[in-house]
Amino acid sequence: MVGEAVTLDASLPFDAVSYGEFDRPWGLAVEPGTNRVFINQKGGAMKFVDTATGAIGTVSGGPDEVSSRGQGGLGEIVFAPDYAESGMIYISWSEAVSGRDKRSVAARGKLSCDSDTTCNIDGLTRIWQQSASFPRDGHFAHRMTFSPDGQYLFIASGDRQAKTPSQDTSNNLGAVVRLLPDGTPAPGNPFADQGAPTNQIWSYGHRNPLGFSFAPDGKLWVLEHGPAGGDELNLVEPGANYGWPVRSYGENYNGDPIPDHTPDDGFTKPLIHWTPVIAPGDMAAYSGAMFGDWEGDLLSANLRAKSLVRIETAADGSSANVAANYRFPERLRGITIAPDGAIWVAEDAEDGRLLRLTPR
């Protein structure tokens, strides 16, 4: 067997195999049509594992520099919906702008591989960036996903710990943006007639969205960090305002209260909120044959809780509930679902393991 078997708690429904250790793995993606899993490491290096042979390879041609202080670093990996023809790959990262200021950016290029252990991103071109930068080192978010029809690229943009930009649609922070694959604002966005960058916005009032996934039924879900309490799961709707920082089910770190949501506050309410927080690292909607009963469930890989939480959602998106909470030995950062239905997770550590989970 390729990989090393990992012993998990006997109560968990998983067998686990490790395919190597990586330095603060962040983004994960399975390359379409191959056995390879690509991994972005927080410090700026991209690697991949050929899961058929166990060989680990490196990817060149990424950003020259990333700002990896605090929560920053090399972020998401997404393969284009037409990857088989175009070879396009999308990545995101946090960059230093001037002085101490930083922002999230996203780019795309063509992936080519010269050998079993070397690949390169050719012509990496920036297609999006946050419209404002701040000296803080948190809440970059920069998760990305394509709509199921492959027509639109969605990016989750964090509030950069600045709070108020989330309620200001003249910037694209604290928002979910909807773009065409080349990074231009998508036609039909809720504020399409208001100029850049407002014309990018699909929803706003978000804080630090790190779980970001389309379910098989086409619904877009976001799981975001609260402050001291108040992590929340939201169904993303066009033009909706999710309330941060005016309303939240948490409180500020200094103890100052934030008003809870009320039925008439005008904001879209979370379907689930957590206090104490679970601190989501990533989220994926399950689709596959291995865990057939989980079809459409949301799987959250969590940092503080060191767990994988499985969430069931109503068919109409009106409600959600935590179906199970699976405890792991380490913090979990990345998660992705392979075409065969296996679940891949990455531990959040300097020697974080890449684990393949299958039914026990």
XYZ file of N, CA and C in Angstrom, residues 2 10-11 28 35 54 95 111 116 141 148 171 192 198 210-211 237 245 266 327 336 360:
66
model
N 0.579 2.205 -0.880
C 1.268 3.482 -0.890
C 0.751 4.313 0.278
N -10.778 4.843 17.822
C -11.616 3.737 17.372
C -13.065 4.141 17.150
N -13.495 5.260 17.723
C -14.879 5.699 17.555
C -15.124 6.369 16.212
N -5.816 22.696 -0.705
C -5.731 21.347 -1.280
C -6.623 21.266 -2.505
N -4.040 11.100 -10.496
C -3.967 10.635 -9.115
C -3.255 11.640 -8.211
N 3.219 7.599 -4.503
C 3.727 8.216 -3.281
C 4.779 9.279 -3.526
N -0.276 39.430 -0.040
C 0.941 40.111 -0.464
C 1.144 41.397 0.314
N -0.805 25.199 -16.025
C 0.042 24.218 -15.364
C 0.609 23.245 -16.389
N 7.607 13.442 -13.389
C 6.718 12.966 -12.329
C 6.842 13.780 -11.053
N -8.777 35.454 4.212
C -9.786 34.528 3.658
C -9.328 33.958 2.311
N -21.119 25.420 -10.091
C -21.231 24.087 -10.699
C -21.282 24.101 -12.228
N -16.071 48.999 -1.261
C -14.869 48.176 -1.334
C -15.307 46.714 -1.451
N -24.238 45.558 -10.122
C -23.497 45.611 -11.381
C -23.442 47.006 -11.986
N -17.528 47.699 -6.524
C -18.856 47.312 -6.044
C -19.512 46.308 -6.975
N -13.643 31.162 5.818
C -12.618 30.175 5.467
C -13.213 28.847 5.024
N -14.503 28.633 5.243
C -15.197 27.501 4.647
C -16.042 28.021 3.503
N -26.632 34.204 -0.512
C -27.663 34.663 -1.439
C -27.230 35.988 -2.059
N -19.976 44.114 11.070
C -19.812 43.864 12.505
C -20.961 44.400 13.350
N -32.967 43.231 9.640
C -32.683 43.468 8.227
C -31.513 42.693 7.670
N -13.535 13.892 16.311
C -12.334 14.461 16.907
C -11.072 13.866 16.287
N -10.612 18.449 0.904
C -11.154 18.353 -0.442
C -11.660 16.928 -0.647
N -14.246 3.147 7.529
C -13.626 2.100 8.335
C -14.390 0.797 8.125
